[in-house]
Coordinates of C-alpha atoms and ligand atoms in Angstrom, one line a residue:
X556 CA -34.6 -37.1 -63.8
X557 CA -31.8 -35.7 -65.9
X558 CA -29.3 -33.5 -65.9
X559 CA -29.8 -29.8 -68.0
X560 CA -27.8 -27.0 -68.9
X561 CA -29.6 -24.0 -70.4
X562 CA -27.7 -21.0 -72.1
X563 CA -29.0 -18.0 -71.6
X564 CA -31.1 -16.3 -68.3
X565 CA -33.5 -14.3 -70.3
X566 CA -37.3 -14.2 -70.9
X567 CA -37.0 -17.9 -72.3
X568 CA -33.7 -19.3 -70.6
X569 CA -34.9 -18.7 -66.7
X570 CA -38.9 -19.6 -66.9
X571 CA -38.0 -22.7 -68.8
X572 CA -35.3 -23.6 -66.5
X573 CA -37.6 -22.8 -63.4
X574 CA -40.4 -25.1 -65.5
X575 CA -37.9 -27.8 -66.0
X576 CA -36.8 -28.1 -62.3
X577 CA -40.1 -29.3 -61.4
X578 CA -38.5 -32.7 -62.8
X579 CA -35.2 -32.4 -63.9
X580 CA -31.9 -31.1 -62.4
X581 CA -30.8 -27.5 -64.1
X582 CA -28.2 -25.1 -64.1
X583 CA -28.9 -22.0 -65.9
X584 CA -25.3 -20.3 -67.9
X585 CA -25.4 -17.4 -68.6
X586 CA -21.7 -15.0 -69.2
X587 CA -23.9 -11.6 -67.2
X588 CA -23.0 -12.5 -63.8
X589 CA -25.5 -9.7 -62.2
X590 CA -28.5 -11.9 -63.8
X591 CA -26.6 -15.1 -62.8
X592 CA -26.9 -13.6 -59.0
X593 CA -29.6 -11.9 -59.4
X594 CA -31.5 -15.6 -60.3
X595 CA -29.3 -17.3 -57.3
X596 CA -30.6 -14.3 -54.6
X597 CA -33.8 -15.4 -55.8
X598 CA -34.0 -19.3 -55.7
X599 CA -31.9 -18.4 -52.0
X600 CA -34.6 -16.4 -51.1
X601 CA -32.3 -13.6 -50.3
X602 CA -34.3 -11.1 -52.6
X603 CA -37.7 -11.3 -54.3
X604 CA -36.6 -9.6 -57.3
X605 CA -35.5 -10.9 -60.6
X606 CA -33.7 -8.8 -63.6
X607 CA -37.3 -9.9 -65.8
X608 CA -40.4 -9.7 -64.5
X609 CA -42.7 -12.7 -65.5
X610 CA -45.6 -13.5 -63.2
X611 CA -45.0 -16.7 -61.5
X612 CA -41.3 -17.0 -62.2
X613 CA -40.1 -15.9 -58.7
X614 CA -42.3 -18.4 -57.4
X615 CA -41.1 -21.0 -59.8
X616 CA -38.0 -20.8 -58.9
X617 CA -38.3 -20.6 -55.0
X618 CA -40.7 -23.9 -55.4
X619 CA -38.1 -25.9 -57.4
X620 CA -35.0 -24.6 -55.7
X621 CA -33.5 -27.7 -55.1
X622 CA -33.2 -28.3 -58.2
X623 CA -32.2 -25.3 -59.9
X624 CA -29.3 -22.7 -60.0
X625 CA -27.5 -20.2 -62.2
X626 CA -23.7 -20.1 -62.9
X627 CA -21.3 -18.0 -65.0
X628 CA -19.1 -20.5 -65.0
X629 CA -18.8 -22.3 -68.0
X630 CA -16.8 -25.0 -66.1
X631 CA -19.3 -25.6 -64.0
X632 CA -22.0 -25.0 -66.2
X633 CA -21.2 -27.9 -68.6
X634 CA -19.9 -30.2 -65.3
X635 CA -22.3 -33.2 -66.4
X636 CA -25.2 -32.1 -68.7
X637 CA -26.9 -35.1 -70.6
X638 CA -29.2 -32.0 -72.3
X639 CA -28.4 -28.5 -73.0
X640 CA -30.7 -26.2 -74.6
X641 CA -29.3 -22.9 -76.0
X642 CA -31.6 -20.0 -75.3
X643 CA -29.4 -17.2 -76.3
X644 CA -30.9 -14.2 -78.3
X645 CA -30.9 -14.2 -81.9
X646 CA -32.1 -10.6 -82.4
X647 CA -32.3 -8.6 -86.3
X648 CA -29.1 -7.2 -87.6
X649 CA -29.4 -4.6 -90.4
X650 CA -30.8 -6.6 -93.0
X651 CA -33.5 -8.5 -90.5
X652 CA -31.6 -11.6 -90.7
X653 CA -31.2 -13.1 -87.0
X654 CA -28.0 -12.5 -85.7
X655 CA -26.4 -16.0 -85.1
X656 CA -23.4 -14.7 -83.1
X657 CA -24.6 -15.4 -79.3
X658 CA -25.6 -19.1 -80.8
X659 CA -22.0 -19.7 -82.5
X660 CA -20.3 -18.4 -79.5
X661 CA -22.5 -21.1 -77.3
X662 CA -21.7 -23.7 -79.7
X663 CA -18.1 -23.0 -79.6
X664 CA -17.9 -22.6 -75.7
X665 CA -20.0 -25.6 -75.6
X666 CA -17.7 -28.3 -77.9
X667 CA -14.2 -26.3 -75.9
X668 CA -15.0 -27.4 -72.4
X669 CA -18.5 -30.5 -72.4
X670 CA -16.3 -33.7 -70.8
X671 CA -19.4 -35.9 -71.6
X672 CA -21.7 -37.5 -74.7
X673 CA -25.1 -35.2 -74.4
X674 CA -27.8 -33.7 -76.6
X675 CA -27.6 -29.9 -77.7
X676 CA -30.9 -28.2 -79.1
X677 CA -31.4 -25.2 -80.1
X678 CA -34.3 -23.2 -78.3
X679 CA -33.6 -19.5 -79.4
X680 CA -35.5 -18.6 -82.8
X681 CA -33.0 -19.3 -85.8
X682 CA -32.8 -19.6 -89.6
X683 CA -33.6 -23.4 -90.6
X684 CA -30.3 -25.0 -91.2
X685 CA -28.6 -23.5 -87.5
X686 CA -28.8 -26.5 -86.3
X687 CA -26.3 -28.2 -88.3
X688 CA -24.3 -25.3 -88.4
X689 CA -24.1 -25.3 -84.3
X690 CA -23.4 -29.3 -85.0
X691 CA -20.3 -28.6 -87.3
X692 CA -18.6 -25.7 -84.9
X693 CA -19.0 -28.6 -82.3
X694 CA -17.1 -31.0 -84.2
X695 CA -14.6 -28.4 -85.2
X696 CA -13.6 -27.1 -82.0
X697 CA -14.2 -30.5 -79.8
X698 CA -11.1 -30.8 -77.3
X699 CA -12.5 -34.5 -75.5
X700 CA -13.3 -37.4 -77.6
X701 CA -17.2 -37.5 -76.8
X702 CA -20.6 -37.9 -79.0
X703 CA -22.7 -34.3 -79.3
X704 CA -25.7 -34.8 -81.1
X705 CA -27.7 -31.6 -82.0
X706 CA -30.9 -30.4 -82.8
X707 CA -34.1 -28.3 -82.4
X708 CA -36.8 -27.6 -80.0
X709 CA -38.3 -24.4 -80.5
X710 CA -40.0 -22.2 -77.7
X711 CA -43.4 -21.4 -78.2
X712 CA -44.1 -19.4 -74.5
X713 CA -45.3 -15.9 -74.5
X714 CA -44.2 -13.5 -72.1
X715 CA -46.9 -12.5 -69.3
X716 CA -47.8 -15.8 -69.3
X717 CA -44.9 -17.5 -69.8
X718 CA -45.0 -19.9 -66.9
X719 CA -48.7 -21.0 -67.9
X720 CA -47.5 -21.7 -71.2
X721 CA -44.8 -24.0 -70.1
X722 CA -47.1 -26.0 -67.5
X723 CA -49.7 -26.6 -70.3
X724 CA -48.2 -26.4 -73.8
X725 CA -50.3 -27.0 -76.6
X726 CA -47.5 -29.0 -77.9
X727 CA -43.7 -29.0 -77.9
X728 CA -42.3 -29.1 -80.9
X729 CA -38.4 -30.9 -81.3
X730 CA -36.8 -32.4 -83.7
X731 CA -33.2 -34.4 -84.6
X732 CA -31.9 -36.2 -87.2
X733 CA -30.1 -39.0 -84.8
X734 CA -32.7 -41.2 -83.6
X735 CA -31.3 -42.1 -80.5
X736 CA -31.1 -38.9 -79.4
X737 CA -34.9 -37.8 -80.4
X738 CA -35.5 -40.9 -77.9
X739 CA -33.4 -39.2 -75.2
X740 CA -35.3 -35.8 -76.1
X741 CA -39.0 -37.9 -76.1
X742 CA -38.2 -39.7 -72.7
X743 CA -36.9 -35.8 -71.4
X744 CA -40.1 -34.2 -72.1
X745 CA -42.5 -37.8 -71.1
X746 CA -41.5 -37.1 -67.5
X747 CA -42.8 -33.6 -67.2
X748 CA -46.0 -33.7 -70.4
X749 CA -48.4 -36.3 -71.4
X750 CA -47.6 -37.8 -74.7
X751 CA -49.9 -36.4 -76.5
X752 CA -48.7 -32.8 -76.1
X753 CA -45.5 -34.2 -77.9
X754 CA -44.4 -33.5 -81.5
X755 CA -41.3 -34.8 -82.7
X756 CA -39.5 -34.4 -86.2
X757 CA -37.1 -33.8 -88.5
X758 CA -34.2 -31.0 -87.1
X759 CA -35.3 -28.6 -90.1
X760 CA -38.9 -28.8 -90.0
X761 CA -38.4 -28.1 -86.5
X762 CA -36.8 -25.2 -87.0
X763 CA -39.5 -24.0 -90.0
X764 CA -42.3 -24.7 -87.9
X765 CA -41.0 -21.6 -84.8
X766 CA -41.0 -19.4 -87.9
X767 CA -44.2 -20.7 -89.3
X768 CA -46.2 -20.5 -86.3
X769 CA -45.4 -16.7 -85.6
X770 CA -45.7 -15.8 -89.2
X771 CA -49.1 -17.7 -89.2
X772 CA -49.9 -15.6 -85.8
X773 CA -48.8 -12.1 -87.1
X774 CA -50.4 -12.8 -90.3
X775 CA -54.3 -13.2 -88.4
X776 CA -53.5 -9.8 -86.7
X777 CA -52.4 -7.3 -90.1
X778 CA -55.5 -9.4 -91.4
X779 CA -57.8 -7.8 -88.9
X780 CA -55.6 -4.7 -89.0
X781 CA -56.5 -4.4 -92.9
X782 CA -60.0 -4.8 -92.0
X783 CA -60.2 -2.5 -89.0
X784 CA -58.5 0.1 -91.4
X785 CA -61.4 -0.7 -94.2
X786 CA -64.1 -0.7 -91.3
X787 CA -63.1 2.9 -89.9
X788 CA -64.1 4.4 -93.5
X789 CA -67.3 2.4 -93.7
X790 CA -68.3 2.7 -90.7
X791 CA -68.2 -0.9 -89.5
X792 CA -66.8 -2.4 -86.1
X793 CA -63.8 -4.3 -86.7
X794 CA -64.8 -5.7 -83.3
X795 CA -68.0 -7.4 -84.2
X796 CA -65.8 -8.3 -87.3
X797 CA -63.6 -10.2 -85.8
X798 CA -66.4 -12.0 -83.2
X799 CA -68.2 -12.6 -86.1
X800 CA -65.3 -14.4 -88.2
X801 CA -63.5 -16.1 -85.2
X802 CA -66.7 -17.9 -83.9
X803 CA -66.0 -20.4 -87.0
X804 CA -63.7 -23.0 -85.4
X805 CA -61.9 -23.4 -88.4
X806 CA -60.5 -19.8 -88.0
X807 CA -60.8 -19.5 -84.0
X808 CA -61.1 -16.1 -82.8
X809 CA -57.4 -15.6 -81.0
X810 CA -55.2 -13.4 -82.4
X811 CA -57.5 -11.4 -84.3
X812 CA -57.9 -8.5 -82.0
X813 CA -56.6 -5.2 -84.5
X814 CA -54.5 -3.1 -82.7
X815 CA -52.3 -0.3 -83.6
X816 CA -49.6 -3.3 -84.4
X817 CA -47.9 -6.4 -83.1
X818 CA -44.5 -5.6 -81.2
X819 CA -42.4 -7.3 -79.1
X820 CA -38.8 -9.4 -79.0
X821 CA -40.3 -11.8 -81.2
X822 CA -43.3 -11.1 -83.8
X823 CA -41.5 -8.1 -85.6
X824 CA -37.9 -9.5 -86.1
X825 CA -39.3 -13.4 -86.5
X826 CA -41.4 -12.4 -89.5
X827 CA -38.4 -10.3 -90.9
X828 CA -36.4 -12.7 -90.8
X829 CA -38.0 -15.4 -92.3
X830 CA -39.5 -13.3 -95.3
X831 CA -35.6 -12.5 -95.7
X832 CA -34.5 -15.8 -95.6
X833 CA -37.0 -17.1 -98.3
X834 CA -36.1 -14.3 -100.0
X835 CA -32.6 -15.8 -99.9
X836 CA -33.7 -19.0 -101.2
X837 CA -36.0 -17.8 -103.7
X838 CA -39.0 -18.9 -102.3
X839 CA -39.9 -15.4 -101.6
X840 CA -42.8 -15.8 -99.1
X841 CA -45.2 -12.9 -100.0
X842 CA -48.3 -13.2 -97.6
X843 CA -45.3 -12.7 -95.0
X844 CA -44.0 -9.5 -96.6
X845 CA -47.5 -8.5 -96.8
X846 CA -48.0 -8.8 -92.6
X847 CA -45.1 -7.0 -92.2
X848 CA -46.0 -3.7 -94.5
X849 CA -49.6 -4.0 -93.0
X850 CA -48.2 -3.8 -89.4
X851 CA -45.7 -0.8 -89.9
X852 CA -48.7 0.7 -92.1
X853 CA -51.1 0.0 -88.9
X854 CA -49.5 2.0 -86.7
X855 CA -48.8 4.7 -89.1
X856 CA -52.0 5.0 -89.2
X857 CA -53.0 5.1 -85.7
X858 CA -50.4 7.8 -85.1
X859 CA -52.0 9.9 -88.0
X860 CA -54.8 9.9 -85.8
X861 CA -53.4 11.9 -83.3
X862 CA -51.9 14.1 -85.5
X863 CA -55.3 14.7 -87.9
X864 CA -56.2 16.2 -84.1
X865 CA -53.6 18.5 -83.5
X866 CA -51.0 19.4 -86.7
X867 CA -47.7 17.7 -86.9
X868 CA -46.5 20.4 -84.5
X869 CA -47.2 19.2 -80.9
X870 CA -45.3 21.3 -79.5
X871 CA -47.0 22.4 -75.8
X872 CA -48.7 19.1 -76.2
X873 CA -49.0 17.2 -73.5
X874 CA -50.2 13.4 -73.6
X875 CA -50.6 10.6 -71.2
X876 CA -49.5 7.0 -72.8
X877 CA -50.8 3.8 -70.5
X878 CA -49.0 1.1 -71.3
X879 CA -45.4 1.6 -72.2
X880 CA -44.9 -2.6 -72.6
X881 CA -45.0 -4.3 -75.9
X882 CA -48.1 -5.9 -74.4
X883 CA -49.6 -6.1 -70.9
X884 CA -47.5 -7.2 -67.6
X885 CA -44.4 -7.3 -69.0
X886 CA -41.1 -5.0 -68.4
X887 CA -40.3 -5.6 -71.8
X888 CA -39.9 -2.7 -74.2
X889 CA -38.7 -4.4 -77.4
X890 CA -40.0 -3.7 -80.5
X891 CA -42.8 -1.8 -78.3
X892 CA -45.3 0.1 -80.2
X893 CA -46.7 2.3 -77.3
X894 CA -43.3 3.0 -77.1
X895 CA -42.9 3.9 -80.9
X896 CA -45.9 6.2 -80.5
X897 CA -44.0 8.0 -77.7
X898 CA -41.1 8.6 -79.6
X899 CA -43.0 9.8 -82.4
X900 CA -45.2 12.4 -80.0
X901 CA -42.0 13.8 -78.3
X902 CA -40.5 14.1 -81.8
X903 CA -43.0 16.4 -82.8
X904 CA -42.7 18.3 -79.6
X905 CA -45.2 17.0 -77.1
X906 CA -44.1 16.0 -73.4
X907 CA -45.3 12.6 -72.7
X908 CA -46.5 11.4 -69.4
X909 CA -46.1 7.6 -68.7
X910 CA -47.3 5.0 -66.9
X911 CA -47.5 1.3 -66.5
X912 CA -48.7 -1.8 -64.4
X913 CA -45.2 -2.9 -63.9
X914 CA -42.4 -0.8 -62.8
X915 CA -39.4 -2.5 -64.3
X916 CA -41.0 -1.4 -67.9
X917 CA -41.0 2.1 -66.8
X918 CA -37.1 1.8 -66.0
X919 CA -36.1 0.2 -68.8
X920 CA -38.2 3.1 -70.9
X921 CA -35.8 5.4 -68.8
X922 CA -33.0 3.5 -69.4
X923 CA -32.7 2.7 -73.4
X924 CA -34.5 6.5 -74.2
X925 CA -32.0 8.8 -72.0
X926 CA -32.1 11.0 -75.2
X927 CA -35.7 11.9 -74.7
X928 CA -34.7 13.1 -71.3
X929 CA -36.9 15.9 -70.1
X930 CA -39.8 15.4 -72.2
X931 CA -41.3 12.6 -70.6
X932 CA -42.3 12.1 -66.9
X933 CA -42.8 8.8 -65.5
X934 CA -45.7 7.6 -63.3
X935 CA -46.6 5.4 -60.5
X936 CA -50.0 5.9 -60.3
X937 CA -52.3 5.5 -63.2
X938 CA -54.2 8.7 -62.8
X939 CA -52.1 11.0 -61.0
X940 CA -51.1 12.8 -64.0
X941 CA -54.4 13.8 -65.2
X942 CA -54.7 17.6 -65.0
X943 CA -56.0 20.2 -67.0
X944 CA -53.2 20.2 -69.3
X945 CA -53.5 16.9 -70.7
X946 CA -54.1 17.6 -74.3
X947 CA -54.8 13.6 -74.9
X948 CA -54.9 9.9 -73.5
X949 CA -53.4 7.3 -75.5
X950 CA -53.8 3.5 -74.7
X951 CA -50.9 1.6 -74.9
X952 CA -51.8 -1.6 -74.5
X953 CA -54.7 -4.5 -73.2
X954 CA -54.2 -4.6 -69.2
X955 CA -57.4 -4.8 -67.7
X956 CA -56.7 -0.9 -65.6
X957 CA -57.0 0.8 -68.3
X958 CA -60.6 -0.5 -69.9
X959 CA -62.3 0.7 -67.1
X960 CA -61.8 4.7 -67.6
X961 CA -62.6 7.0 -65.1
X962 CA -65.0 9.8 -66.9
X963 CA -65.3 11.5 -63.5
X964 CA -61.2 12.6 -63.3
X965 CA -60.5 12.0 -66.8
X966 CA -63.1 15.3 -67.7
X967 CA -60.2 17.9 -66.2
X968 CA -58.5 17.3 -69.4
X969 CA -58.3 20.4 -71.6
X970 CA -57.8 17.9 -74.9
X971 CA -60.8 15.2 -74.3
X972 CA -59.5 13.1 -76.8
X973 CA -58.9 9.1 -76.2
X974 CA -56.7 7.3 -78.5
X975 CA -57.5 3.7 -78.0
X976 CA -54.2 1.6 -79.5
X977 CA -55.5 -1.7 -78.8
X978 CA -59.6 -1.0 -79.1
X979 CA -60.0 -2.4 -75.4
X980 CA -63.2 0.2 -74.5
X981 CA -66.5 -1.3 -74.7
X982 CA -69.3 0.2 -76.8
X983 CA -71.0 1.9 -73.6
X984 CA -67.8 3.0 -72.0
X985 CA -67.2 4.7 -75.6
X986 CA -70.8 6.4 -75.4
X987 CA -70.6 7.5 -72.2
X988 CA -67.3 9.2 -73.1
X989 CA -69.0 10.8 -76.2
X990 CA -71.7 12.3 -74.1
X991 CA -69.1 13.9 -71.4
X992 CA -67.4 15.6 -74.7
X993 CA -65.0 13.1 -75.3
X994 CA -63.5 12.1 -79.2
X995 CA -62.8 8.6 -79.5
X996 CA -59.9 6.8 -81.9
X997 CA -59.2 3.6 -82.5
X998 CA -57.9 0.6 -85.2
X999 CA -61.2 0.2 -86.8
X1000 CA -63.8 0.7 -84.2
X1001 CA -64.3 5.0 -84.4
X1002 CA -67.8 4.2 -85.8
X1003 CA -69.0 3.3 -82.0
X1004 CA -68.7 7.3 -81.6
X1005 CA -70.0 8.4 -84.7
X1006 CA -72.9 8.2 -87.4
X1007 CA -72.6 5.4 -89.9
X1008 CA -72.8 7.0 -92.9
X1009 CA -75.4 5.7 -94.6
X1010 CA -75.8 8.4 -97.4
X1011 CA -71.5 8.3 -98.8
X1012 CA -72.0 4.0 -98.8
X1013 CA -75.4 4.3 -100.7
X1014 CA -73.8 7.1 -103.0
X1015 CA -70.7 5.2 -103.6
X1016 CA -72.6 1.7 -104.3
X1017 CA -74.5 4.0 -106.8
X1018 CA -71.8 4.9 -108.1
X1019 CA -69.0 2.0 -108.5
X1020 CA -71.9 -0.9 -108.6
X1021 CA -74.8 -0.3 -111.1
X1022 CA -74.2 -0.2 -114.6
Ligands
NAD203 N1 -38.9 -13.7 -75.4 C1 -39.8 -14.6 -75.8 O1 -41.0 -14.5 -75.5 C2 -39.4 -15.7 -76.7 C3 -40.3 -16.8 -76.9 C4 -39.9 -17.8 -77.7 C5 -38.6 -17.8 -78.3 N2 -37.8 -16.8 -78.1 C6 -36.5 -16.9 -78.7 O2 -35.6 -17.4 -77.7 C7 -34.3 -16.7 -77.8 C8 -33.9 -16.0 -76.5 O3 -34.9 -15.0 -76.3 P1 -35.0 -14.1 -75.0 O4 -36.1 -13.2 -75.1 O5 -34.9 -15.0 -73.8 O6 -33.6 -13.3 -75.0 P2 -32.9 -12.4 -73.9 O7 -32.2 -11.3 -74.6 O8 -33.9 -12.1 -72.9 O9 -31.9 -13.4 -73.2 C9 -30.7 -13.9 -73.9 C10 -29.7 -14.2 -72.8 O10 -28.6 -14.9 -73.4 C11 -27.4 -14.5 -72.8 N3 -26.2 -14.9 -73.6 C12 -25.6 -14.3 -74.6 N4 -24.6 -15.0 -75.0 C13 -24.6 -16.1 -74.3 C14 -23.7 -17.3 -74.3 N5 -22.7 -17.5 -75.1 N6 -24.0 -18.3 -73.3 C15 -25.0 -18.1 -72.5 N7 -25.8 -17.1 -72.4 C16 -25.6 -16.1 -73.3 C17 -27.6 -13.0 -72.6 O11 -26.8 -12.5 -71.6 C18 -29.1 -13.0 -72.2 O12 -29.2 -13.0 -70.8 C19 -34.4 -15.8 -79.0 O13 -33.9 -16.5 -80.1 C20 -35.9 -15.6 -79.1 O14 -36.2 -15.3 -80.4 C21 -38.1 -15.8 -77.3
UPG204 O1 -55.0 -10.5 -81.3 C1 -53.8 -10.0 -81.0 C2 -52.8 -10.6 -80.3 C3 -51.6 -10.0 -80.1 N1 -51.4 -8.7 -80.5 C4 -50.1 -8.1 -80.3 O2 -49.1 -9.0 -80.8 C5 -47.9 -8.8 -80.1 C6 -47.3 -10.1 -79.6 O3 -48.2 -10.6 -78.6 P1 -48.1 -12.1 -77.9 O4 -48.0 -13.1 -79.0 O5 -49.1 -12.2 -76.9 O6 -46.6 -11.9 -77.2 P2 -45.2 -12.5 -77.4 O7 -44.7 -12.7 -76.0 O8 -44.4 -11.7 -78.3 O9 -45.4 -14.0 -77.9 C7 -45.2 -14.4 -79.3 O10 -43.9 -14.5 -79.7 C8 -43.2 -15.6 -78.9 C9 -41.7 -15.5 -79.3 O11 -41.5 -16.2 -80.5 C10 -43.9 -16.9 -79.2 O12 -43.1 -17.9 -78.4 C11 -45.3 -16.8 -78.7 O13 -45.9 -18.1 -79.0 C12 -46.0 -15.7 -79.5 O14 -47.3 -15.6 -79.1 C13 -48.2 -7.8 -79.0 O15 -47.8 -6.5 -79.4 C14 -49.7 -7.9 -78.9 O16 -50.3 -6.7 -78.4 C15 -52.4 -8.1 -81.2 O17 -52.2 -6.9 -81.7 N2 -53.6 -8.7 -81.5

């Protein structure tokens, strides 16, 4: 059992903490004391609700609360640590280069007040190279005479699942360039995960591989996003596209679901910033820049759909969004592309009525878009807006509610037009619609609801093909 201090009580600092207090002994830092007591009403059973909302995590913490708690203390916080993992944010400045400030400021709180020799590693996402960095503010503002070794161990979790990911990691990734601190790191990790989920290495690589994984990921969805875009004026089903490709187990068929665009607090600003940093190294790393233009192009795209329907002016519009998270059953609106679509139909005049599976996303919409105020209404129920001046449904994102429609109430709308932003409807669900007067649009999957043209593909093959 050791001793851990984790900076930062956000989507990564408080489920990992929660995760490591099945074994090990943690205090959570973090300089927001309404989180810090927030977390602490929480683990004391005093409320049963946290500033995030991750399934499990409340749980978690009420399960391990012996062996957890959350200070904004810094004294207190660095008391004894033999580990501390820094899971500050690291979000995009202007020119999509992570923002290294929160991580500097931990370093430098760290090395002014740690009485004790212990391990630092870096969990937030950061440019390869932070690590050092981190190790020489340390050694420049060390007050006691003690040995800080630093280095890297990337998160990999994703939010909605976070605490699943955690308990059963495909691997976990760390590296250090001082060996008998990678030994402290390895023993760390042996009492909580077999040893074969363990992958240690070099501080850098370490660092290269967060990046790589996510780029990798982002990179199999604007794939499939190209595709779905190429299937739509074909007349082919990005869907049985994607079945068809990811049943080779050299490709694997996760993450190749097109949608209207990847979002969130990490895809969009990790694959920014590590295209600009090899720009900055000149290594420019094209496929990279390539994901990220097909993803802002994707959702273009899907937004064009809605206007194709209705003229750029949608003013005395009114739409229904489902989904308002980045992704399903989470609160967190970062980077959100329902949310982007929102914007865009209240821009052009449309009111927007909104709704989603968990209520903390709906107050956080409130809270960061208080310039939209009065054209949007918010919803706790998933079909109690639906009247007869609905001019259009769009779906936001994958939770299970909203792939079962209901035809039945859904048929009052005066617009019968779906917009399906993550292509979650079946094929029959998508007839069915069809035939109670329905139009259906998605990311590569319109030909379920329409003839394949047969006649422009022959003509064009004609055409472009035979000499
Ligand atoms: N959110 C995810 O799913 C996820 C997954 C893997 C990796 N990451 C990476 O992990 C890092 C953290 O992400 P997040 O989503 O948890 O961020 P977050 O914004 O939810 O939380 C960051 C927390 O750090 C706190 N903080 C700021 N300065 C601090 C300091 N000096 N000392 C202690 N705490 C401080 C903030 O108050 C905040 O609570 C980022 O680099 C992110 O890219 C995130
Ligand atoms: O086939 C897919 C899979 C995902 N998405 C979208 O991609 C985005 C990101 O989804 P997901 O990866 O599930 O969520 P995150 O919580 O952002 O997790 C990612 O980013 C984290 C932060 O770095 C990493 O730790 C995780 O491993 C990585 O999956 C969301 O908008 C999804 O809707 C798709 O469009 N198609």
């Amino acid at each position: 059992m050791a001793n851990v201090t984790i900076f930062g009580a956000g989507y990564v600092g408080v489920p990992t903490g929660a995760h490591f207090a099945r074994t090990h002994t943690v205090t959570v830092y973090d300089p927001d004391a309404r989180k810090v007591q927030s977390i602490n009403d929480v683990i004391e059973k005093k409320s049963d609700s946290l500033h995030i909302h991750e399934k499990g995590l409340i749980e978690l913490l009420q399960e391990n609360h012996e062996n957890i708690h959350a200070t904004s203390d810094i004294l207190e916080a660095l008391e004894d640590p033999e580990i501390i993992f820094i899971a500050v944010g690291t979000p995009p400045n202007e020119k999509g280069r992570a923002n290294l400030k929160y991580v500097c400021a931990a370093a430098e709180q760290i090395a002014k007040n740690i009485k004790n020799d212990c391990v630092v590693l870096n969990k937030s996402t950061v440019p390869p190279g932070t690590a050092y960095l981190v190790k020489e503010i340390i050694e420049n503002n060390r007050v006691n005479d003690v040995k800080i070794s630093v280095g890297s161990c990337p998160e990999f979790l994703a939010e909605g699942t976070a605490i699943e990911d955690l308990r059963t990691p495909d691997r976990i990734v760390y590296g250090c360039d001082d060996q008998d601190a990678l030994d402290r790191v390895t023993d760390f990790f042996l009492y909580l995960h077999g040893k074969a989920t363990l992958c240690p290495m070099s501080t850098v690589s370490s660092e290269v591989t967060k990046y790589a994984a996510n780029a990798l990921l982002a990179t199999k969805i604007s794939f499939m996003n190209s595709l779905a875009m190429l299937c739509d004026s074909i007349g082919a089903n990005v869907r049985e596209v994607q079945d068809g490709v990811g049943k080779d187990t050299r490709i694997g068929r996760k993450f190749l679901n097109a949608s209207m665009g990847y979002g969130g607090s990490c895809f969009p600003k990790d694959t920014m910033a590590i295209a600009e940093y090899g720009q900055l190294f000149k290594s420019p790393l094209e496929i990279i820049e390539s994901t990220i233009k097909v993803n802002d192009k994707t959702t273009n795209y899907f937004t064009e759909k809605i206007i194709e329907t209705f003229g750029s002016d949608l003013s005395g519009k009114n739409f229904i969004v489902w989904g308002i998270g980045f992704k399903a059953r989470t609160d967190d609106l970062r980077e959100s592309k329902p949310v982007q679509v929102a914007k865009e139909l209240m821009d052009r005049g449309a009111h927007v009525h909104i709704y989603d599976t968990v209520a903390g996303a709906l107050t956080n919409f409130v809270n960061e878009n208080n310039c939209y105020e009065g054209k949007f209404t918010l919803h706790h129920e998933q079909y109690e807006m639906v009247s007869e001046a609905i001019d259009g449904l769009v779906i936001g994102n994958e939770h299970e509610k909203f792939r079962n429609l209901n035809i039945k109430i859904l048929k009052i709308m005066r617009g019968k037009h779906i917009y399906d932003g993550k292509n979650i409807l079946n094929n029959r669900l998508i007839k069915d619609l069809i035939a109670s007067g329905f139009t259906y649009k998605s990311i590569g999957k319109d030909s379920v609801a329409s003839e394949i043209e047969k006649n422009k593909l022959i003509s064009f093959l004609k055409n472009e093909y035979m000499d």
